[in-house]
PDB file of C-alpha atoms in Angstrom:
ATOM      1  CA  GLN A 961       2.483 -15.419  -6.706  1.00 87.00           C
ATOM      2  CA  ILE A 962       3.575 -16.223  -9.898  1.00 90.00           C
ATOM      3  CA  GLY A 963       0.911 -16.340 -13.048  1.00 91.00           C
ATOM      4  CA  SER A 964      -1.643 -14.132 -10.918  1.00 91.00           C
ATOM      5  CA  ARG A 965      -2.763 -11.328 -12.749  1.00 92.00           C
ATOM      6  CA  VAL A 966      -3.399  -7.848 -11.394  1.00 90.00           C
ATOM      7  CA  GLN A 967      -4.293  -4.383 -13.321  1.00 91.00           C
ATOM      8  CA  LEU A 968      -2.148  -1.487 -13.707  1.00 91.00           C
ATOM      9  CA  SER A 969      -2.604   1.514 -13.590  1.00 89.00           C
ATOM     10  CA  ASN A 970      -3.441   2.276 -17.272  1.00 88.00           C
ATOM     11  CA  GLU A 971      -6.331  -0.679 -17.247  1.00 89.00           C
ATOM     12  CA  VAL A 972      -4.038  -3.084 -18.774  1.00 92.00           C
ATOM     13  CA  GLU A 973      -3.867  -6.531 -17.375  1.00 94.00           C
ATOM     14  CA  SER A 974      -0.023  -7.726 -16.308  1.00 93.00           C
ATOM     15  CA  SER A 975       0.639 -11.146 -15.233  1.00 92.00           C
ATOM     16  CA  VAL A 976       2.874 -11.301 -11.630  1.00 92.00           C
ATOM     17  CA  VAL A 977       5.973 -13.608 -13.843  1.00 94.00           C
ATOM     18  CA  SER A 978       8.713 -13.334 -11.197  1.00 92.00           C
ATOM     19  CA  LEU A 979       8.711 -13.821  -6.386  1.00 91.00           C
ATOM     20  CA  LYS A 980      11.636 -12.907  -4.677  1.00 92.00           C
ATOM     21  CA  LEU A 981      12.126 -13.058  -1.098  1.00 92.00           C
ATOM     22  CA  PHE A 982      15.413 -10.492   0.661  1.00 91.00           C
ATOM     23  CA  PRO A 983      14.778 -11.897   4.586  1.00 92.00           C
ATOM     24  CA  ARG A 984      15.052  -9.861   7.066  1.00 92.00           C
ATOM     25  CA  ARG A 985      19.001  -9.627   7.738  1.00 84.00           C
ATOM     26  CA  GLN A 986      19.856  -9.151  12.395  1.00 82.00           C
ATOM     27  CA  ALA A 987      22.891  -7.023  10.781  1.00 87.00           C
ATOM     28  CA  GLU A 988      22.641  -4.668   8.456  1.00 92.00           C
ATOM     29  CA  PRO A 989      19.413  -3.219   8.119  1.00 94.00           C
ATOM     30  CA  TYR A 990      17.343  -2.833   5.016  1.00 95.00           C
ATOM     31  CA  LYS A 991      17.910   0.914   3.505  1.00 96.00           C
ATOM     32  CA  LEU A 992      14.130   1.850   2.796  1.00 96.00           C
ATOM     33  CA  ILE A 993      12.623   5.299   1.848  1.00 96.00           C
ATOM     34  CA  GLU A 994       9.847   7.265   3.611  1.00 95.00           C
ATOM     35  CA  LEU A 995       7.903   9.171   0.841  1.00 95.00           C
ATOM     36  CA  VAL A 996       5.365  12.024   2.224  1.00 94.00           C
ATOM     37  CA  THR A 997       2.408  13.671   0.266  1.00 93.00           C
ATOM     38  CA  CYS A 998      -0.362  15.480   1.645  1.00 90.00           C
ATOM     39  CA  GLN A 999      -2.244  11.842   0.836  1.00 87.00           C
ATOM     40  CA  GLY A1000      -0.521   9.594   3.063  1.00 87.00           C
ATOM     41  CA  SER A1001       2.871   8.350   3.899  1.00 90.00           C
ATOM     42  CA  TYR A1002       4.656   5.066   1.725  1.00 91.00           C
ATOM     43  CA  LYS A1003       7.576   3.586   2.629  1.00 92.00           C
ATOM     44  CA  VAL A1004      10.023   1.457  -0.221  1.00 93.00           C
ATOM     45  CA  SER A1005      13.345  -0.434  -0.819  1.00 94.00           C
ATOM     46  CA  ALA A1006      16.059   1.974  -1.375  1.00 95.00           C
ATOM     47  CA  GLY A1007      15.765   0.700  -5.169  1.00 94.00           C
ATOM     48  CA  HIS A1008      12.246   0.208  -5.615  1.00 94.00           C
ATOM     49  CA  ARG A1009      10.702   2.417  -8.144  1.00 95.00           C
ATOM     50  CA  VAL A1010       8.445   4.949  -8.353  1.00 95.00           C
ATOM     51  CA  ALA A1011       5.686   6.060 -10.811  1.00 95.00           C
ATOM     52  CA  VAL A1012       6.280   9.782 -11.521  1.00 95.00           C
ATOM     53  CA  PRO A1013       4.079  12.019 -14.210  1.00 93.00           C
ATOM     54  CA  GLY A1014       5.970  13.136 -17.248  1.00 87.00           C
ATOM     55  CA  PRO A1015       4.547  13.018 -20.960  1.00 84.00           C
ATOM     56  CA  THR A1016       4.334   9.733 -20.278  1.00 78.00           C
ATOM     57  CA  VAL A1017       4.102   7.815 -17.085  1.00 80.00           C
ATOM     58  CA  GLY A1018       8.163   7.651 -16.115  1.00 90.00           C
ATOM     59  CA  ALA A1019       9.678   6.502 -13.118  1.00 93.00           C
ATOM     60  CA  LYS A1020      12.995   7.188 -10.610  1.00 94.00           C
ATOM     61  CA  ARG A1021      14.483   5.492  -7.972  1.00 95.00           C
ATOM     62  CA  ALA A1022      12.556   5.862  -4.626  1.00 96.00           C
ATOM     63  CA  ASP A1023      16.743   7.393  -2.880  1.00 97.00           C
ATOM     64  CA  SER A1024      17.025  10.022  -5.735  1.00 96.00           C
ATOM     65  CA  LEU A1025      13.499  11.102  -5.120  1.00 96.00           C
ATOM     66  CA  GLN A1026      13.308  14.764  -3.127  1.00 97.00           C
ATOM     67  CA  VAL A1027      11.393  16.586  -0.751  1.00 97.00           C
ATOM     68  CA  GLY A1028       9.042  19.162  -3.680  1.00 97.00           C
ATOM     69  CA  ASP A1029       9.352  16.303  -6.574  1.00 96.00           C
ATOM     70  CA  PHE A1030       5.911  15.266  -8.131  1.00 96.00           C
ATOM     71  CA  VAL A1031       4.526  11.344  -7.662  1.00 96.00           C
ATOM     72  CA  ILE A1032       2.283   9.880  -9.224  1.00 93.00           C
ATOM     73  CA  VAL A1033      -0.645   8.880  -5.979  1.00 92.00           C
ATOM     74  CA  GLY A1034      -3.189   7.616  -7.219  1.00 88.00           C
ATOM     75  CA  SER A1035      -4.124   9.079 -10.239  1.00 87.00           C
ATOM     76  CA  ARG A1036      -3.439  12.500  -9.434  1.00 91.00           C
ATOM     77  CA  GLN A1037       0.072  14.194  -8.608  1.00 93.00           C
ATOM     78  CA  ARG A1038       1.188  14.690  -5.766  1.00 94.00           C
ATOM     79  CA  LYS A1039       4.326  16.508  -4.095  1.00 96.00           C
ATOM     80  CA  LEU A1040       6.803  14.993  -2.189  1.00 96.00           C
ATOM     81  CA  VAL A1041       6.388  17.139   1.208  1.00 96.00           C
ATOM     82  CA  LYS A1042       9.301  15.015   2.812  1.00 96.00           C
ATOM     83  CA  VAL A1043      11.604  12.589   1.368  1.00 97.00           C
ATOM     84  CA  ILE A1044      13.122  10.552   4.912  1.00 97.00           C
ATOM     85  CA  GLU A1045      15.783   7.597   4.518  1.00 97.00           C
ATOM     86  CA  VAL A1046      15.899   4.891   7.457  1.00 96.00           C
ATOM     87  CA  LYS A1047      16.999   1.916   8.484  1.00 95.00           C
ATOM     88  CA  GLU A1048      14.421  -0.991   9.152  1.00 94.00           C
ATOM     89  CA  ARG A1049      15.096  -5.302   9.802  1.00 93.00           C
ATOM     90  CA  THR A1050      12.466  -6.211   7.685  1.00 91.00           C
ATOM     91  CA  ASP A1051      11.576  -8.466   5.099  1.00 91.00           C
ATOM     92  CA  LEU A1052      11.335  -7.207   1.977  1.00 92.00           C
ATOM     93  CA  TYR A1053       9.962  -8.490  -1.882  1.00 91.00           C
ATOM     94  CA  MET A1054      10.647  -8.053  -5.058  1.00 92.00           C
ATOM     95  CA  VAL A1055       8.160  -8.506  -7.820  1.00 92.00           C
ATOM     96  CA  CYS A1056       8.207  -8.449 -12.083  1.00 93.00           C
ATOM     97  CA  PHE A1057       5.323  -8.059 -13.478  1.00 93.00           C
ATOM     98  CA  GLU A1058       4.760  -8.992 -17.447  1.00 93.00           C
ATOM     99  CA  PRO A1059       3.970  -6.834 -19.160  1.00 93.00           C
ATOM    100  CA  ASP A1060       5.406  -3.953 -16.637  1.00 93.00           C
ATOM    101  CA  GLY A1061       4.273  -0.548 -16.085  1.00 92.00           C
ATOM    102  CA  PRO A1062       2.950   0.968 -12.725  1.00 93.00           C
ATOM    103  CA  VAL A1063       0.496  -0.524  -9.616  1.00 92.00           C
ATOM    104  CA  GLU A1064      -1.318   1.037  -6.990  1.00 90.00           C
ATOM    105  CA  MET A1065       0.477   0.125  -3.900  1.00 86.00           C
ATOM    106  CA  PHE A1066      -1.466   0.522   0.002  1.00 76.00           C
ATOM    107  CA  PRO A1067       0.730   0.398   3.129  1.00 70.00           C
ATOM    108  CA  VAL A1068      -0.205  -1.915   5.471  1.00 71.00           C
ATOM    109  CA  SER A1069       0.424  -1.673   8.640  1.00 71.00           C
ATOM    110  CA  LYS A1070       1.915  -3.746  10.642  1.00 71.00           C
ATOM    111  CA  TRP A1071      -0.560  -3.344  13.904  1.00 73.00           C
ATOM    112  CA  GLY A1072      -4.180  -2.607  13.190  1.00 73.00           C
ATOM    113  CA  MET A1073      -6.440  -0.129  16.082  1.00 72.00           C
ATOM    114  CA  GLN A1074      -8.124  -2.616  17.982  1.00 76.00           C
ATOM    115  CA  THR A1075     -11.652  -0.036  18.236  1.00 76.00           C
ATOM    116  CA  TRP A1076     -15.461  -0.567  18.655  1.00 79.00           C
ATOM    117  CA  GLY A1077     -18.208   0.177  17.039  1.00 76.00           C
ATOM    118  CA  GLU A1078     -21.179   2.737  18.143  1.00 75.00           C
ATOM    119  CA  PRO A1079     -23.718   1.066  21.004  1.00 81.00           C
ATOM    120  CA  GLN A1080     -27.267   0.669  18.767  1.00 74.00           C
ATOM    121  CA  GLY A1081     -29.810   2.288  20.736  1.00 74.00           C
ATOM    122  CA  GLU A1082     -33.424   1.993  20.788  1.00 60.00           C
ATOM    123  CA  GLU A1083     -33.866   5.421  18.897  1.00 60.00           C
ATOM    124  CA  ASP A1084     -31.143   4.334  16.764  1.00 58.00           C
ATOM    125  CA  ARG A1085     -32.330   0.675  15.564  1.00 57.00           C
ATOM    126  CA  ALA A1086     -35.475   2.765  14.210  1.00 55.00           C
ATOM    127  CA  ALA A1087     -33.636   5.356  12.264  1.00 55.00           C
ATOM    128  CA  SER A1088     -31.185   2.510  10.651  1.00 52.00           C
ATOM    129  CA  GLN A1089     -34.030   0.717   9.541  1.00 53.00           C
ATOM    130  CA  HIS A1090     -34.856   3.727   7.218  1.00 51.00           C
ATOM    131  CA  ILE A1091     -31.401   5.115   6.027  1.00 51.00           C
ATOM    132  CA  GLU A1092     -29.477   3.466   3.540  1.00 57.00           C
ATOM    133  CA  ALA A1093     -26.643   0.303   4.662  1.00 52.00           C
ATOM    134  CA  PRO A1094     -23.475   2.089   4.176  1.00 54.00           C
ATOM    135  CA  PRO A1095     -20.989  -0.010   1.906  1.00 53.00           C
ATOM    136  CA  VAL A1096     -19.805  -3.437   2.721  1.00 55.00           C
ATOM    137  CA  GLY A1097     -16.889  -5.176   0.981  1.00 56.00           C
ATOM    138  CA  PHE A1098     -15.873  -5.019  -1.730  1.00 55.00           C
ATOM    139  CA  GLU A1099     -17.838  -1.740  -1.940  1.00 59.00           C
ATOM    140  CA  LEU A1100     -15.892  -0.629   0.830  1.00 56.00           C
ATOM    141  CA  LEU A1101     -12.995  -1.130  -0.530  1.00 55.00           C
ATOM    142  CA  GLN A1102     -13.343   0.688  -3.412  1.00 57.00           C
ATOM    143  CA  LEU A1103     -14.609   3.481  -1.690  1.00 57.00           C
ATOM    144  CA  VAL A1104     -11.254   3.390   0.421  1.00 55.00           C
ATOM    145  CA  GLY A1105      -9.167   2.785  -3.200  1.00 56.00           C
ATOM    146  CA  MET A1106      -8.545  -0.122  -3.141  1.00 56.00           C
ATOM    147  CA  PRO A1107     -11.065  -2.233  -5.913  1.00 51.00           C
ATOM    148  CA  SER A1108      -8.933  -4.847  -6.694  1.00 56.00           C
ATOM    149  CA  CYS A1109      -7.966  -5.937  -3.149  1.00 56.00           C
ATOM    150  CA  SER A1110      -9.732  -9.550  -2.095  1.00 60.00           C
ATOM    151  CA  ALA A1111      -9.646 -11.035   0.968  1.00 61.00           C
ATOM    152  CA  PHE A1112      -7.645 -13.399   0.205  1.00 63.00           C
ATOM    153  CA  GLU A1113      -4.997 -11.262  -0.479  1.00 61.00           C
ATOM    154  CA  LEU A1114      -5.978  -9.389   2.561  1.00 59.00           C
ATOM    155  CA  GLU A1115      -5.800 -11.590   5.193  1.00 63.00           C
ATOM    156  CA  SER A1116      -2.493 -12.605   3.796  1.00 62.00           C
ATOM    157  CA  ALA A1117      -1.084  -8.798   4.164  1.00 62.00           C
ATOM    158  CA  MET A1118      -1.949  -9.200   7.554  1.00 60.00           C
ATOM    159  CA  PRO A1119       1.115  -9.837  10.078  1.00 62.00           C
ATOM    160  CA  SER A1120       1.251 -13.236  11.784  1.00 61.00           C
ATOM    161  CA  GLU A1121       2.850 -12.250  14.402  1.00 62.00           C
ATOM    162  CA  TYR A1122       3.692  -8.784  16.523  1.00 57.00           C
ATOM    163  CA  GLU A1123       6.369  -7.158  17.940  1.00 57.00           C
ATOM    164  CA  ASP A1124       6.241  -4.862  20.272  1.00 49.00           C
TER     165      ASP A1124
END
């Protein structure tokens, strides 16, 4: 949303000054680049700027990156182990920040696997009363590397319909 504030990777506060939707095209899919590191796989538009290390953090277009190049994942340099060009029919968004700078992105899956929690037996209940509670809510988001993600942002990133 225009006016929303985000924290850049250098901890400077920035504002969203422009937001544009490029709707899914049926006739011709968009060219995307899947960038794979040892820490994960990230899909971005071909022209998307990706943070690369140097004396100061710079940017390179995703379609100019190659296997062996380094990118910034979290606060670390990671080598690209695969760079895959794909074509997809999807919505794309262009977001402009002021001041401009890198922000940490995280992939949002189209679908989430449904899982169950562990059943709790009598002995487990007694033992769990003496164990420190695991992180929940904001603490859990920080633990998995999403410290500035609100419940509203997560809910709005959730797909409204699923396609098989």
